[in-house]
Amino acid sequence: MEKIVIEGGHSLKGMVTISGAKNAALPIIASCLLTGGWHRLSHVPRLKDIQTIKLIMSNLGVTFREEEGEVFVNSENVHEYEAPYNLVKTMRASILLLGPLLARLGKAKISLPGGCAIGARPINLHLMALAAMGVEMRLEQGYIHAQVDRLKGANIFFDITTVTGTENIMMAAVTADGQTVLQNAAKEPEVQDLADMLRSMGAQITGDGTDTIVIDGVKDLRPTPQHHVIPDRIEAGTFMIAAAMTNGEITINGCRPEHLAAVIERLQSVGAELEKVGDGLRVRGPGTIKSVDVKTMPFPGFPTDLQAQFMAMMCIASGSSVIKETIFENRFIHVSELKRMGADIKINGPHALVRGKARLSAAPVMATDLRASASLILAGLVAKEGNTEVNRIYHLDRGYEDLEKKFRSLGAGIWREKV
Ligand code: EPU
């Protein structure tokens, strides 16, 4: 086991390059199941979650090869169709294999993902949409057993916008008979990146990036000749917040400002200066951070995956702010740990009232999910009086590539120690 130790108080300065997006790379790798031949992917982040999906897919018969930073995937010999509990329990996104397995083999057996620290996270909408496409499903001993002769196109309305639900059904629909229309579909950039990947394989998809996606089933797909995964907007947002919190100046290379409009707007409201440079953004922190309210929303709204990090910043702002979480019912697990560092936060249902303080103080803390871990590291970067120790950092390794190395290159006092 390892922990991250942070000596706070350094102002971060320099340049950082953003890795490929975890939440785009996961469905893109899953989509390689749709057809055999070598798919060529670049900008795939090196993360635990990526290793997990590769492991599950290797067990299905998929071959992976890495060359000069690119990942080659071949699913010519897919012979298994089961994603077992021991792997799915470590990563809920394994459910993304359901759609492509049904499209390729007409059957799938996938462990039903349980709840997780941030909420119950049901998958009823994935299942409802697959049933509309003709899939028969039963739940037995914790596994979804799904089977279909031919997937058929359907008109599907999602009552709640779901990112992986939209992605799963897009993958199921690309070779289905006829047309599938997804209404109230997720508009996230990761959904658009998957649509780009599928189009590079010969799929016919329009409307991604809007709330209505139309997929016309095609007979054949080919492996992608090349797909470059989009930059991780959550990683970029985490560094943007770090620049503001530490009153530093960070140039964030290789990020897409158009994926970060809501975050840019909130950072400008707290007083940070942002400027587009080259293929990224330069963020300069204000001397004093102003308190502003935030409400998480599906894209293009403020992302739930940056709520915890933004809250860490509000803890040292000059006033009070209300943070409203509207996506997940239990995504305030970082609050009790931030309080251990002296933060003044009160929770009332989906609202957190944060009263800013001049300083946070270093403490040993423990993370219970990926983005909560990032928020505790940000708090540690500005904490005084000793070193902050963030425990259970395996959550962080699931979703941030080389986070502490990148922070160190910007001048942070941060390192890993064995526990
Ligand atoms: N929901 C349902 N039924 C469903 C599906 C979703 O009720 O069948 C509800 C969820 O419980 C939640 C809301 O709909 O309240 C939105 O959930 P969504 O399905 O969009 O979330 P997800 O697809 O499971 C992805 C990301 C999350 C990110 C959310 C929201 C991946 C692999 N995961 O999850 O990322 O927070 O979208 O943007 O893409 C993370 O990276 O730390 C992370 C949690």
Coordinates of N, CA and C in Angstrom, one line a residue, residues 70-223:
E70 N 1.5 3.6 -28.6 CA 0.1 3.3 -29.2 C -0.3 2.0 -28.8
V71 N -1.7 1.8 -28.7 CA -2.2 0.5 -28.3 C -2.9 -0.1 -29.5
F72 N -2.6 -1.3 -29.8 CA -3.2 -2.1 -30.9 C -4.1 -3.1 -30.3
V73 N -5.3 -3.2 -30.8 CA -6.3 -4.2 -30.2 C -6.8 -5.1 -31.3
N74 N -6.9 -6.4 -31.1 CA -7.4 -7.3 -32.1 C -8.4 -8.2 -31.4
S75 N -9.7 -8.2 -31.9 CA -10.7 -9.0 -31.3 C -11.2 -10.1 -32.3
E76 N -10.3 -10.5 -33.2 CA -10.6 -11.5 -34.2 C -11.1 -12.8 -33.5
N77 N -10.4 -13.2 -32.4 CA -10.8 -14.5 -31.8 C -11.6 -14.4 -30.5
V78 N -12.6 -13.5 -30.5 CA -13.4 -13.5 -29.3 C -14.2 -14.8 -29.1
H79 N -13.9 -15.4 -28.0 CA -14.6 -16.7 -27.9 C -15.4 -16.8 -26.6
E80 N -15.2 -15.8 -25.6 CA -15.8 -15.9 -24.4 C -16.8 -14.7 -24.3
Y81 N -17.7 -14.7 -23.4 CA -18.7 -13.6 -23.4 C -19.0 -13.2 -21.9
E82 N -18.1 -13.6 -21.0 CA -18.4 -13.3 -19.6 C -17.4 -12.3 -19.0
A83 N -18.0 -11.3 -18.3 CA -17.2 -10.3 -17.5 C -17.5 -10.7 -16.0
P84 N -16.5 -11.3 -15.3 CA -16.7 -11.9 -14.0 C -16.8 -10.8 -12.9
Y85 N -17.4 -11.2 -11.8 CA -17.6 -10.4 -10.6 C -16.3 -9.8 -10.1
N86 N -15.3 -10.7 -10.0 CA -14.0 -10.2 -9.3 C -13.4 -9.0 -10.1
L87 N -13.7 -8.9 -11.4 CA -13.1 -7.7 -12.1 C -14.1 -6.6 -12.2
V88 N -15.4 -6.9 -12.4 CA -16.4 -5.9 -12.6 C -16.5 -5.1 -11.3
K89 N -16.4 -5.8 -10.1 CA -16.5 -5.0 -8.8 C -15.5 -4.0 -8.7
T90 N -14.3 -4.1 -9.4 CA -13.3 -3.1 -9.2 C -13.5 -1.9 -10.2
M91 N -14.4 -2.1 -11.2 CA -14.6 -1.0 -12.2 C -16.0 -1.2 -12.8
R92 N -16.9 -0.3 -12.4 CA -18.3 -0.4 -12.9 C -18.4 -0.2 -14.4
A93 N -17.4 0.5 -15.0 CA -17.5 0.8 -16.4 C -17.4 -0.5 -17.2
S94 N -17.1 -1.6 -16.6 CA -17.1 -2.9 -17.3 C -18.5 -3.2 -18.0
I95 N -19.5 -2.5 -17.5 CA -20.8 -2.7 -18.1 C -20.8 -2.2 -19.6
L96 N -19.8 -1.4 -20.0 CA -19.6 -1.0 -21.4 C -19.4 -2.2 -22.3
L97 N -19.1 -3.3 -21.8 CA -18.9 -4.5 -22.7 C -20.2 -5.1 -23.1
L98 N -21.3 -4.8 -22.4 CA -22.5 -5.5 -22.7 C -23.0 -5.2 -24.1
G99 N -23.1 -3.9 -24.5 CA -23.5 -3.6 -25.9 C -22.7 -4.2 -27.0
P100 N -21.3 -4.0 -26.9 CA -20.5 -4.6 -28.0 C -20.5 -6.1 -28.0
L101 N -20.6 -6.8 -26.9 CA -20.7 -8.2 -26.9 C -21.9 -8.7 -27.6
L102 N -23.1 -8.1 -27.3 CA -24.3 -8.5 -27.9 C -24.3 -8.2 -29.4
A103 N -23.6 -7.1 -29.8 CA -23.6 -6.8 -31.2 C -22.7 -7.9 -31.9
R104 N -21.6 -8.3 -31.2 CA -20.7 -9.2 -31.9 C -21.1 -10.7 -31.8
L105 N -21.5 -11.1 -30.6 CA -21.7 -12.5 -30.4 C -23.2 -12.9 -30.2
G106 N -24.0 -11.8 -29.9 CA -25.4 -12.1 -29.6 C -25.6 -12.6 -28.2
K107 N -24.6 -12.6 -27.4 CA -24.8 -13.0 -26.0 C -23.7 -12.4 -25.1
A108 N -24.1 -12.2 -23.8 CA -23.2 -11.7 -22.9 C -23.6 -12.1 -21.5
K109 N -22.6 -12.3 -20.6 CA -22.9 -12.6 -19.2 C -22.0 -11.7 -18.4
I110 N -22.6 -10.7 -17.8 CA -21.8 -9.7 -17.1 C -22.3 -9.5 -15.7
S111 N -21.4 -9.5 -14.8 CA -21.7 -9.3 -13.4 C -22.4 -7.9 -13.2
L112 N -23.5 -7.9 -12.5 CA -24.3 -6.6 -12.3 C -23.4 -5.7 -11.4
P113 N -23.0 -4.5 -11.9 CA -22.2 -3.7 -11.0 C -23.0 -3.3 -9.8
G114 N -22.4 -3.4 -8.7 CA -23.1 -2.9 -7.4 C -23.1 -1.4 -7.3
G115 N -23.6 -0.9 -6.2 CA -23.5 0.5 -6.0 C -22.0 0.9 -5.8
C116 N -21.7 2.1 -5.7 CA -20.3 2.5 -5.3 C -20.4 3.6 -4.3
A117 N -19.2 4.1 -3.9 CA -19.2 5.1 -2.9 C -20.0 6.3 -3.2
I118 N -20.1 6.7 -4.5 CA -20.8 8.0 -4.8 C -22.3 7.8 -5.0
G119 N -22.8 6.6 -5.1 CA -24.3 6.4 -5.2 C -24.7 5.0 -5.6
A120 N -26.0 4.8 -5.8 CA -26.5 3.5 -6.1 C -26.1 3.1 -7.5
R121 N -26.2 4.1 -8.4 CA -25.8 3.9 -9.8 C -26.4 2.7 -10.5
P122 N -27.7 2.7 -10.6 CA -28.4 1.6 -11.3 C -28.0 1.6 -12.8
I123 N -28.3 0.5 -13.5 CA -28.1 0.4 -15.0 C -29.4 0.1 -15.7
N124 N -30.6 0.4 -15.0 CA -31.9 0.1 -15.6 C -32.1 0.7 -17.0
L125 N -31.5 1.8 -17.2 CA -31.7 2.5 -18.5 C -31.0 1.8 -19.6
H126 N -29.8 1.2 -19.3 CA -29.0 0.4 -20.3 C -29.9 -0.8 -20.7
L127 N -30.5 -1.4 -19.6 CA -31.2 -2.7 -19.8 C -32.6 -2.4 -20.6
M128 N -33.2 -1.3 -20.2 CA -34.5 -0.9 -20.9 C -34.2 -0.7 -22.4
A129 N -33.1 -0.1 -22.7 CA -32.9 0.2 -24.1 C -32.5 -1.1 -24.9
L130 N -31.8 -2.0 -24.2 CA -31.4 -3.2 -24.9 C -32.7 -4.1 -25.1
A131 N -33.6 -4.1 -24.1 CA -34.8 -4.8 -24.2 C -35.6 -4.3 -25.4
A132 N -35.6 -3.0 -25.6 CA -36.3 -2.4 -26.8 C -35.7 -2.9 -28.1
M133 N -34.4 -3.2 -28.0 CA -33.7 -3.7 -29.3 C -33.8 -5.2 -29.4
G134 N -34.6 -5.8 -28.6 CA -34.9 -7.3 -28.8 C -34.1 -8.2 -27.9
V135 N -33.3 -7.6 -27.0 CA -32.5 -8.5 -26.1 C -33.3 -9.1 -25.0
E136 N -33.1 -10.4 -24.8 CA -33.8 -11.1 -23.6 C -32.7 -11.1 -22.5
M137 N -33.2 -10.8 -21.3 CA -32.3 -10.7 -20.2 C -32.8 -11.4 -19.0
R138 N -32.0 -12.0 -18.2 CA -32.4 -12.4 -16.9 C -31.2 -12.2 -15.9
L139 N -31.6 -12.0 -14.7 CA -30.6 -11.8 -13.7 C -30.5 -13.1 -12.8
E140 N -29.3 -13.7 -12.8 CA -29.2 -14.9 -12.0 C -27.9 -14.9 -11.3
Q141 N -27.9 -15.1 -10.0 CA -26.8 -15.1 -9.1 C -25.8 -13.9 -9.3
G142 N -26.5 -12.7 -9.5 CA -25.7 -11.5 -9.6 C -25.2 -11.2 -11.0
Y143 N -25.5 -12.1 -11.9 CA -25.1 -11.8 -13.3 C -26.3 -11.5 -14.2
I144 N -26.0 -10.6 -15.2 CA -27.0 -10.4 -16.2 C -26.7 -11.3 -17.3
H145 N -27.6 -12.2 -17.7 CA -27.4 -13.1 -18.8 C -28.3 -12.4 -20.0
A146 N -27.6 -12.1 -21.1 CA -28.3 -11.4 -22.1 C -28.1 -12.1 -23.4
Q147 N -29.2 -12.2 -24.2 CA -29.1 -12.9 -25.5 C -30.0 -12.3 -26.5
V148 N -29.6 -12.4 -27.8 CA -30.4 -11.9 -28.9 C -30.0 -12.6 -30.2
D149 N -31.0 -12.8 -31.0 CA -30.6 -13.4 -32.4 C -30.0 -12.3 -33.2
R150 N -30.8 -11.2 -33.4 CA -30.4 -10.1 -34.2 C -30.8 -8.8 -33.4
L151 N -29.9 -7.9 -33.2 CA -30.3 -6.7 -32.5 C -31.1 -5.9 -33.6
K152 N -32.2 -5.3 -33.1 CA -33.0 -4.5 -34.1 C -33.0 -3.0 -33.6
G153 N -33.0 -2.1 -34.5 CA -33.0 -0.7 -34.2 C -34.3 -0.3 -33.4
A154 N -34.3 0.7 -32.6 CA -35.4 1.1 -31.8 C -35.4 2.6 -31.5
N155 N -36.5 3.1 -31.1 CA -36.6 4.5 -30.7 C -36.5 4.5 -29.2
I156 N -35.5 5.1 -28.6 CA -35.2 5.0 -27.2 C -35.2 6.4 -26.6
F157 N -36.0 6.5 -25.5 CA -35.9 7.8 -24.8 C -35.4 7.5 -23.4
F158 N -34.3 8.2 -23.0 CA -33.7 8.0 -21.7 C -34.3 9.0 -20.8
D159 N -35.0 8.6 -19.7 CA -35.6 9.6 -18.8 C -34.5 10.4 -18.1
I160 N -33.4 9.8 -17.8 CA -32.3 10.5 -17.2 C -31.1 10.4 -18.2
T161 N -30.4 11.5 -18.3 CA -29.3 11.4 -19.3 C -28.2 10.5 -18.7
T162 N -27.8 9.5 -19.4 CA -26.8 8.6 -18.9 C -25.6 8.5 -19.9
V163 N -24.4 8.7 -19.4 CA -23.2 8.7 -20.3 C -22.9 7.3 -20.8
T164 N -22.6 6.4 -19.8 CA -22.3 5.0 -20.3 C -23.5 4.3 -20.9
G165 N -24.7 4.7 -20.5 CA -25.9 4.1 -21.1 C -26.0 4.5 -22.6
T166 N -25.8 5.8 -22.9 CA -25.8 6.3 -24.3 C -24.7 5.5 -25.1
E167 N -23.5 5.4 -24.4 CA -22.4 4.7 -25.1 C -22.7 3.3 -25.4
N168 N -23.2 2.6 -24.4 CA -23.5 1.2 -24.6 C -24.5 0.9 -25.7
I169 N -25.5 1.8 -25.8 CA -26.6 1.5 -26.8 C -26.1 2.0 -28.2
M170 N -25.2 3.0 -28.2 CA -24.6 3.4 -29.5 C -23.9 2.2 -30.1
M171 N -23.1 1.5 -29.2 CA -22.3 0.4 -29.6 C -23.1 -0.8 -30.1
A172 N -24.3 -1.0 -29.3 CA -25.2 -2.1 -29.7 C -25.8 -1.8 -31.0
A173 N -26.0 -0.5 -31.3 CA -26.9 -0.2 -32.5 C -26.1 -0.1 -33.8
V174 N -24.8 0.0 -33.8 CA -24.1 0.2 -35.0 C -24.2 -0.9 -36.1
T175 N -24.4 -2.1 -35.6 CA -24.6 -3.2 -36.6 C -26.0 -3.8 -36.5
A176 N -26.9 -3.1 -35.8 CA -28.3 -3.6 -35.6 C -29.1 -3.5 -37.0
D177 N -30.2 -4.2 -37.1 CA -31.0 -4.1 -38.3 C -31.8 -2.8 -38.1
G178 N -31.7 -1.9 -39.1 CA -32.4 -0.7 -39.1 C -31.8 0.5 -38.3
Q179 N -32.7 1.4 -38.0 CA -32.3 2.7 -37.4 C -32.6 2.7 -35.9
T180 N -31.6 3.2 -35.1 CA -31.9 3.5 -33.7 C -31.8 5.0 -33.4
V181 N -32.8 5.5 -32.7 CA -32.8 6.9 -32.3 C -32.7 7.0 -30.8
L182 N -31.7 7.7 -30.3 CA -31.5 7.9 -28.9 C -32.0 9.3 -28.5
Q183 N -33.0 9.4 -27.7 CA -33.4 10.8 -27.3 C -33.1 11.0 -25.9
N184 N -32.8 12.3 -25.6 CA -32.2 12.7 -24.3 C -30.9 12.0 -24.1
A185 N -30.2 11.9 -25.1 CA -28.8 11.2 -25.1 C -27.8 12.1 -24.4
A186 N -26.8 11.5 -23.8 CA -25.7 12.3 -23.2 C -24.9 13.0 -24.3
K187 N -24.5 14.3 -24.0 CA -23.8 15.1 -25.0 C -22.3 15.2 -24.7
E188 N -21.9 14.5 -23.7 CA -20.5 14.6 -23.2 C -19.5 14.4 -24.3
P189 N -18.4 15.1 -24.3 CA -17.3 15.0 -25.3 C -16.9 13.5 -25.4
E190 N -17.0 12.7 -24.3 CA -16.5 11.3 -24.4 C -17.5 10.5 -25.3
V191 N -18.8 10.9 -25.3 CA -19.7 10.2 -26.2 C -19.4 10.6 -27.6
Q192 N -19.0 11.8 -27.9 CA -18.7 12.2 -29.2 C -17.4 11.5 -29.7
D193 N -16.5 11.3 -28.8 CA -15.2 10.7 -29.2 C -15.5 9.2 -29.5
L194 N -16.4 8.6 -28.8 CA -16.8 7.2 -29.1 C -17.4 7.2 -30.5
A195 N -18.3 8.2 -30.8 CA -19.0 8.2 -32.1 C -17.9 8.4 -33.2
D196 N -16.9 9.2 -32.9 CA -15.8 9.4 -33.9 C -15.1 8.1 -34.2
M197 N -14.8 7.4 -33.1 CA -14.2 6.0 -33.2 C -15.1 5.1 -34.0
L198 N -16.4 5.1 -33.7 CA -17.2 4.1 -34.4 C -17.3 4.5 -35.9
R199 N -17.4 5.8 -36.2 CA -17.4 6.2 -37.6 C -16.2 5.8 -38.3
S200 N -15.0 5.9 -37.6 CA -13.8 5.5 -38.2 C -13.8 4.0 -38.5
M201 N -14.7 3.2 -37.9 CA -14.8 1.8 -38.2 C -15.9 1.5 -39.2
G202 N -16.6 2.6 -39.7 CA -17.6 2.4 -40.8 C -19.0 2.6 -40.3
A203 N -19.2 3.0 -39.0 CA -20.6 3.1 -38.5 C -21.2 4.4 -39.0
Q204 N -22.5 4.4 -39.1 CA -23.2 5.6 -39.5 C -24.0 6.2 -38.3
I205 N -23.4 7.3 -37.8 CA -24.0 7.9 -36.6 C -24.0 9.4 -36.9
T206 N -25.2 10.0 -36.6 CA -25.2 11.5 -36.6 C -25.9 12.0 -35.3
G207 N -25.6 13.3 -35.1 CA -26.3 13.9 -33.9 C -25.6 13.8 -32.6
D208 N -24.4 13.1 -32.6 CA -23.7 13.0 -31.3 C -23.2 14.5 -30.9
G209 N -23.3 14.7 -29.6 CA -23.0 16.1 -29.2 C -24.3 16.9 -29.1
T210 N -25.4 16.3 -29.6 CA -26.8 16.9 -29.3 C -27.6 15.9 -28.5
D211 N -28.8 16.2 -28.2 CA -29.5 15.2 -27.3 C -30.2 14.1 -28.1
T212 N -30.1 14.2 -29.5 CA -30.7 13.1 -30.3 C -29.6 12.5 -31.2
I213 N -29.4 11.3 -31.0 CA -28.3 10.6 -31.8 C -29.0 9.5 -32.6
V214 N -28.7 9.6 -33.9 CA -29.3 8.6 -34.9 C -28.3 7.7 -35.4
I215 N -28.5 6.4 -35.3 CA -27.6 5.4 -35.7 C -28.2 4.5 -36.7
D216 N -27.7 4.5 -37.9 CA -28.2 3.6 -39.0 C -27.3 2.3 -39.0
G217 N -27.9 1.2 -38.7 CA -27.1 -0.1 -38.6 C -26.5 -0.4 -40.0
V218 N -25.2 -0.8 -39.9 CA -24.5 -1.2 -41.1 C -24.2 -2.7 -41.0
K219 N -23.9 -3.3 -42.2 CA -23.7 -4.8 -42.2 C -22.3 -5.1 -41.7
D220 N -21.3 -4.3 -42.1 CA -19.9 -4.6 -41.8 C -19.2 -3.4 -41.2
L221 N -18.3 -3.8 -40.3 CA -17.4 -2.7 -39.7 C -16.0 -3.2 -40.1
R222 N -15.0 -2.2 -40.0 CA -13.6 -2.6 -40.2 C -12.9 -2.0 -39.0
P223 N -11.7 -2.5 -38.7 CA -10.9 -2.0 -37.5 C -10.5 -0.5 -37.8

